Amino acid sequence: MSDFERVKYYFEKGWATAAQVRMYVQYGVITDGEFEQITGEPYAAA
């Protein structure tokens, strides 16, 4: 399972919030485009 698939799974299960997924972008685990795919929201650094 890739990092993208893992984070997406966590988000879909409700185990991670959009704010937590945003942190994965900040740490370089996923891209901002992948953030948008996972959450359906445009990425904007908080």
Tab-separated table of N, CA and C in Angstrom:
chain	number	residue	atom	x	y	z
A	1	MET	N	0.860	-1.180	0.000
A	1	MET	CA	0.000	0.000	0.000
A	1	MET	C	0.903	1.239	0.000
A	2	SER	N	0.648	2.132	-0.924
A	2	SER	CA	1.442	3.364	-1.010
A	2	SER	C	1.015	4.345	0.085
A	3	ASP	N	1.831	5.364	0.294
A	3	ASP	CA	1.476	6.400	1.274
A	3	ASP	C	0.146	7.039	0.909
A	4	PHE	N	-0.043	7.329	-0.389
A	4	PHE	CA	-1.298	7.931	-0.846
A	4	PHE	C	-2.481	7.033	-0.482
A	5	GLU	N	-2.381	5.749	-0.791
A	5	GLU	CA	-3.477	4.817	-0.508
A	5	GLU	C	-3.753	4.717	0.991
A	6	ARG	N	-2.693	4.719	1.781
A	6	ARG	CA	-2.837	4.619	3.238
A	6	ARG	C	-3.541	5.853	3.803
A	7	VAL	N	-3.103	7.045	3.395
A	7	VAL	CA	-3.714	8.283	3.892
A	7	VAL	C	-5.162	8.377	3.422
A	8	LYS	N	-5.423	7.993	2.181
A	8	LYS	CA	-6.790	8.004	1.644
A	8	LYS	C	-7.684	7.065	2.454
A	9	TYR	N	-7.173	5.893	2.758
A	9	TYR	CA	-7.913	4.913	3.551
A	9	TYR	C	-8.244	5.483	4.932
A	10	TYR	N	-7.253	6.080	5.589
A	10	TYR	CA	-7.476	6.677	6.907
A	10	TYR	C	-8.556	7.754	6.846
A	11	PHE	N	-8.504	8.603	5.805
A	11	PHE	CA	-9.478	9.683	5.675
A	11	PHE	C	-10.878	9.115	5.432
A	12	GLU	N	-10.972	8.134	4.542
A	12	GLU	CA	-12.275	7.546	4.225
A	12	GLU	C	-12.893	6.841	5.428
A	13	LYS	N	-12.074	6.272	6.284
A	13	LYS	CA	-12.563	5.584	7.483
A	13	LYS	C	-12.887	6.562	8.615
A	14	GLY	N	-12.520	7.835	8.433
A	14	GLY	CA	-12.760	8.824	9.476
A	14	GLY	C	-11.676	8.838	10.539
A	15	TRP	N	-10.571	8.162	10.259
A	15	TRP	CA	-9.463	8.094	11.212
A	15	TRP	C	-8.533	9.289	11.082
A	16	ALA	N	-8.682	10.080	10.019
A	16	ALA	CA	-7.864	11.279	9.815
A	16	ALA	C	-8.766	12.391	9.297
A	17	THR	N	-8.568	13.590	9.805
A	17	THR	CA	-9.323	14.756	9.347
A	17	THR	C	-8.596	15.408	8.174
A	18	ALA	N	-9.262	16.351	7.509
A	18	ALA	CA	-8.619	17.089	6.418
A	18	ALA	C	-7.388	17.832	6.939
A	19	ALA	N	-7.461	18.351	8.154
A	19	ALA	CA	-6.309	19.052	8.741
A	19	ALA	C	-5.135	18.098	8.930
A	20	GLN	N	-5.423	16.877	9.328
A	20	GLN	CA	-4.358	15.892	9.497
A	20	GLN	C	-3.775	15.478	8.147
A	21	VAL	N	-4.635	15.331	7.140
A	21	VAL	CA	-4.161	14.996	5.795
A	21	VAL	C	-3.286	16.131	5.267
A	22	ARG	N	-3.653	17.373	5.573
A	22	ARG	CA	-2.851	18.533	5.164
A	22	ARG	C	-1.428	18.439	5.731
A	23	MET	N	-1.298	17.908	6.929
A	23	MET	CA	0.028	17.751	7.542
A	23	MET	C	0.889	16.765	6.751
A	24	TYR	N	0.272	15.746	6.162
A	24	TYR	CA	1.025	14.804	5.329
A	24	TYR	C	1.620	15.513	4.116
A	25	VAL	N	0.914	16.520	3.592
A	25	VAL	CA	1.461	17.316	2.481
A	25	VAL	C	2.646	18.134	2.988
A	26	GLN	N	2.483	18.774	4.135
A	26	GLN	CA	3.545	19.607	4.696
A	26	GLN	C	4.809	18.802	4.982
A	27	TYR	N	4.654	17.532	5.330
A	27	TYR	CA	5.803	16.660	5.619
A	27	TYR	C	6.339	15.972	4.366
A	28	GLY	N	5.704	16.218	3.212
A	28	GLY	CA	6.192	15.649	1.960
A	28	GLY	C	5.807	14.197	1.728
A	29	VAL	N	4.830	13.705	2.462
A	29	VAL	CA	4.404	12.314	2.309
A	29	VAL	C	3.502	12.164	1.085
A	30	ILE	N	2.597	13.124	0.876
A	30	ILE	CA	1.732	13.159	-0.305
A	30	ILE	C	1.836	14.545	-0.934
A	31	THR	N	1.355	14.674	-2.167
A	31	THR	CA	1.399	15.961	-2.862
A	31	THR	C	0.119	16.745	-2.612
A	32	ASP	N	0.139	18.027	-2.986
A	32	ASP	CA	-1.074	18.830	-2.839
A	32	ASP	C	-2.178	18.312	-3.763
A	33	GLY	N	-1.804	17.777	-4.917
A	33	GLY	CA	-2.792	17.180	-5.823
A	33	GLY	C	-3.441	15.948	-5.210
A	34	GLU	N	-2.641	15.152	-4.521
A	34	GLU	CA	-3.182	13.973	-3.846
A	34	GLU	C	-4.089	14.384	-2.693
A	35	PHE	N	-3.748	15.481	-2.013
A	35	PHE	CA	-4.619	16.008	-0.957
A	35	PHE	C	-5.996	16.299	-1.528
A	36	GLU	N	-6.034	16.954	-2.693
A	36	GLU	CA	-7.307	17.289	-3.326
A	36	GLU	C	-8.072	16.035	-3.721
A	37	GLN	N	-7.367	15.010	-4.207
A	37	GLN	CA	-8.021	13.748	-4.563
A	37	GLN	C	-8.633	13.086	-3.333
A	38	ILE	N	-7.950	13.141	-2.225
A	38	ILE	CA	-8.403	12.476	-1.000
A	38	ILE	C	-9.574	13.216	-0.371
A	39	THR	N	-9.442	14.533	-0.207
A	39	THR	CA	-10.437	15.299	0.556
A	39	THR	C	-11.514	15.949	-0.304
A	40	GLY	N	-11.229	16.160	-1.592
A	40	GLY	CA	-12.169	16.878	-2.447
A	40	GLY	C	-12.102	18.380	-2.255
A	41	GLU	N	-11.133	18.841	-1.459
A	41	GLU	CA	-10.948	20.271	-1.193
A	41	GLU	C	-9.652	20.737	-1.843
A	42	PRO	N	-9.599	21.991	-2.278
A	42	PRO	CA	-8.318	22.507	-2.775
A	42	PRO	C	-7.331	22.634	-1.621
A	43	TYR	N	-6.055	22.394	-1.905
A	43	TYR	CA	-5.034	22.489	-0.859
A	43	TYR	C	-4.636	23.938	-0.656
A	44	ALA	N	-4.664	24.363	0.582
A	44	ALA	CA	-4.154	25.679	0.969
A	44	ALA	C	-3.448	25.486	2.299
A	45	ALA	N	-2.190	25.842	2.351
A	45	ALA	CA	-1.425	25.672	3.588
A	45	ALA	C	-2.084	26.455	4.712
A	46	ALA	N	-2.223	25.820	5.842
A	46	ALA	CA	-2.895	26.476	6.979
A	46	ALA	C	-1.940	27.370	7.730
